[in-house]
JSON list of C-alpha atoms in Angstrom, two decimals:
[
{"chain": "A", "resi": 1, "resn": "GLU", "atom": "CA", "xyz": [-120.57, 15.45, -100.60]},
{"chain": "A", "resi": 2, "resn": "ILE", "atom": "CA", "xyz": [-122.85, 17.70, -102.68]},
{"chain": "A", "resi": 3, "resn": "LEU", "atom": "CA", "xyz": [-122.70, 17.59, -106.46]},
{"chain": "A", "resi": 4, "resn": "VAL", "atom": "CA", "xyz": [-124.00, 20.43, -108.63]},
{"chain": "A", "resi": 5, "resn": "LEU", "atom": "CA", "xyz": [-124.72, 19.92, -112.28]},
{"chain": "A", "resi": 6, "resn": "GLY", "atom": "CA", "xyz": [-126.45, 22.25, -114.80]},
{"chain": "A", "resi": 7, "resn": "ASP", "atom": "CA", "xyz": [-126.21, 25.53, -116.58]},
{"chain": "A", "resi": 8, "resn": "SER", "atom": "CA", "xyz": [-125.09, 29.05, -115.82]},
{"chain": "A", "resi": 9, "resn": "SER", "atom": "CA", "xyz": [-127.32, 29.43, -112.69]},
{"chain": "A", "resi": 10, "resn": "ALA", "atom": "CA", "xyz": [-125.81, 26.27, -111.17]},
{"chain": "A", "resi": 11, "resn": "ALA", "atom": "CA", "xyz": [-122.36, 27.31, -112.26]},
{"chain": "A", "resi": 12, "resn": "GLY", "atom": "CA", "xyz": [-122.69, 30.59, -110.40]},
{"chain": "A", "resi": 13, "resn": "MET", "atom": "CA", "xyz": [-122.88, 33.03, -113.25]},
{"chain": "A", "resi": 14, "resn": "GLY", "atom": "CA", "xyz": [-123.82, 36.43, -111.91]},
{"chain": "A", "resi": 15, "resn": "ALA", "atom": "CA", "xyz": [-122.64, 35.74, -108.35]},
{"chain": "A", "resi": 16, "resn": "HIS", "atom": "CA", "xyz": [-120.13, 38.27, -107.09]},
{"chain": "A", "resi": 17, "resn": "GLN", "atom": "CA", "xyz": [-118.54, 35.90, -104.55]},
{"chain": "A", "resi": 18, "resn": "PRO", "atom": "CA", "xyz": [-118.19, 32.13, -104.63]},
{"chain": "A", "resi": 19, "resn": "ARG", "atom": "CA", "xyz": [-120.19, 31.98, -101.39]},
{"chain": "A", "resi": 20, "resn": "GLU", "atom": "CA", "xyz": [-123.19, 33.49, -103.29]},
{"chain": "A", "resi": 21, "resn": "THR", "atom": "CA", "xyz": [-123.55, 30.49, -105.66]},
{"chain": "A", "resi": 22, "resn": "VAL", "atom": "CA", "xyz": [-126.45, 28.06, -105.32]},
{"chain": "A", "resi": 23, "resn": "GLY", "atom": "CA", "xyz": [-124.14, 25.23, -104.48]},
{"chain": "A", "resi": 24, "resn": "ALA", "atom": "CA", "xyz": [-122.32, 27.18, -101.73]},
{"chain": "A", "resi": 25, "resn": "ILE", "atom": "CA", "xyz": [-125.58, 28.34, -100.22]},
{"chain": "A", "resi": 26, "resn": "VAL", "atom": "CA", "xyz": [-126.92, 24.72, -100.13]},
{"chain": "A", "resi": 27, "resn": "ALA", "atom": "CA", "xyz": [-123.57, 23.38, -98.81]},
{"chain": "A", "resi": 28, "resn": "ASN", "atom": "CA", "xyz": [-123.39, 25.98, -96.06]},
{"chain": "A", "resi": 29, "resn": "GLY", "atom": "CA", "xyz": [-127.04, 25.19, -95.03]},
{"chain": "A", "resi": 30, "resn": "VAL", "atom": "CA", "xyz": [-126.46, 21.46, -94.96]},
{"chain": "A", "resi": 31, "resn": "SER", "atom": "CA", "xyz": [-123.24, 21.99, -93.03]},
{"chain": "A", "resi": 32, "resn": "ALA", "atom": "CA", "xyz": [-124.99, 24.05, -90.47]},
{"chain": "A", "resi": 33, "resn": "LEU", "atom": "CA", "xyz": [-127.77, 21.52, -90.08]},
{"chain": "A", "resi": 34, "resn": "MET", "atom": "CA", "xyz": [-125.38, 18.59, -89.80]},
{"chain": "A", "resi": 35, "resn": "GLY", "atom": "CA", "xyz": [-122.91, 20.38, -87.60]},
{"chain": "A", "resi": 36, "resn": "ARG", "atom": "CA", "xyz": [-119.93, 19.38, -89.77]},
{"chain": "A", "resi": 37, "resn": "PRO", "atom": "CA", "xyz": [-118.22, 20.39, -93.00]},
{"chain": "A", "resi": 38, "resn": "VAL", "atom": "CA", "xyz": [-119.52, 19.17, -96.39]},
{"chain": "A", "resi": 39, "resn": "HIS", "atom": "CA", "xyz": [-117.61, 18.99, -99.65]},
{"chain": "A", "resi": 40, "resn": "LEU", "atom": "CA", "xyz": [-119.01, 20.74, -102.72]},
{"chain": "A", "resi": 41, "resn": "SER", "atom": "CA", "xyz": [-118.27, 19.59, -106.35]},
{"chain": "A", "resi": 42, "resn": "ASN", "atom": "CA", "xyz": [-119.61, 21.81, -109.10]},
{"chain": "A", "resi": 43, "resn": "HIS", "atom": "CA", "xyz": [-119.58, 20.43, -112.54]},
{"chain": "A", "resi": 44, "resn": "ALA", "atom": "CA", "xyz": [-122.14, 22.89, -113.95]},
{"chain": "A", "resi": 45, "resn": "VAL", "atom": "CA", "xyz": [-121.29, 24.62, -117.28]},
{"chain": "A", "resi": 46, "resn": "VAL", "atom": "CA", "xyz": [-122.42, 28.07, -118.47]},
{"chain": "A", "resi": 47, "resn": "GLY", "atom": "CA", "xyz": [-124.70, 27.45, -121.52]},
{"chain": "A", "resi": 48, "resn": "ALA", "atom": "CA", "xyz": [-125.40, 23.86, -120.68]},
{"chain": "A", "resi": 49, "resn": "GLU", "atom": "CA", "xyz": [-128.76, 22.25, -121.69]},
{"chain": "A", "resi": 50, "resn": "SER", "atom": "CA", "xyz": [-130.57, 19.22, -120.39]},
{"chain": "A", "resi": 51, "resn": "SER", "atom": "CA", "xyz": [-128.84, 17.01, -122.95]},
{"chain": "A", "resi": 52, "resn": "ASP", "atom": "CA", "xyz": [-125.47, 17.95, -121.35]},
{"chain": "A", "resi": 53, "resn": "LEU", "atom": "CA", "xyz": [-126.37, 16.56, -117.91]},
{"chain": "A", "resi": 54, "resn": "GLU", "atom": "CA", "xyz": [-125.24, 13.04, -118.76]},
{"chain": "A", "resi": 55, "resn": "ARG", "atom": "CA", "xyz": [-121.73, 14.33, -119.78]},
{"chain": "A", "resi": 56, "resn": "GLN", "atom": "CA", "xyz": [-121.51, 16.38, -116.60]},
{"chain": "A", "resi": 57, "resn": "LEU", "atom": "CA", "xyz": [-122.46, 13.40, -114.55]},
{"chain": "A", "resi": 58, "resn": "ALA", "atom": "CA", "xyz": [-119.84, 11.28, -116.27]},
{"chain": "A", "resi": 59, "resn": "GLU", "atom": "CA", "xyz": [-117.16, 13.91, -115.59]},
{"chain": "A", "resi": 60, "resn": "ALA", "atom": "CA", "xyz": [-118.19, 13.74, -111.90]},
{"chain": "A", "resi": 61, "resn": "ASN", "atom": "CA", "xyz": [-117.80, 9.94, -111.92]},
{"chain": "A", "resi": 62, "resn": "GLY", "atom": "CA", "xyz": [-116.24, 8.79, -108.68]},
{"chain": "A", "resi": 63, "resn": "THR", "atom": "CA", "xyz": [-117.78, 11.61, -106.66]},
{"chain": "A", "resi": 64, "resn": "GLN", "atom": "CA", "xyz": [-119.43, 10.08, -103.61]},
{"chain": "A", "resi": 65, "resn": "SER", "atom": "CA", "xyz": [-122.33, 12.47, -103.55]},
{"chain": "A", "resi": 66, "resn": "ARG", "atom": "CA", "xyz": [-125.30, 12.24, -101.15]},
{"chain": "A", "resi": 67, "resn": "PHE", "atom": "CA", "xyz": [-127.06, 15.26, -102.66]},
{"chain": "A", "resi": 68, "resn": "MET", "atom": "CA", "xyz": [-127.21, 16.44, -106.18]},
{"chain": "A", "resi": 69, "resn": "SER", "atom": "CA", "xyz": [-128.60, 19.69, -107.58]},
{"chain": "A", "resi": 70, "resn": "CYS", "atom": "CA", "xyz": [-129.39, 20.09, -111.32]},
{"chain": "A", "resi": 71, "resn": "SER", "atom": "CA", "xyz": [-130.39, 23.29, -113.06]},
{"chain": "A", "resi": 72, "resn": "THR", "atom": "CA", "xyz": [-131.04, 23.85, -116.77]},
{"chain": "A", "resi": 73, "resn": "ASP", "atom": "CA", "xyz": [-133.32, 26.20, -118.70]}
]
């Protein structure tokens, strides 16, 4: 399980295809290295700031993540 939190970059703003998002790129790389599928949960929000990370993490409560990526300006 990979959990992505953060701002527009983490949410995938500007990506033309879902596979072009930071989370998808990381998930595909981890999947290739591990030789098995991984699940990606993205709770990032366009316009988020560092102070929003706690709320995003609370919304992801129950996610059994082994890797987390955060991005804020």
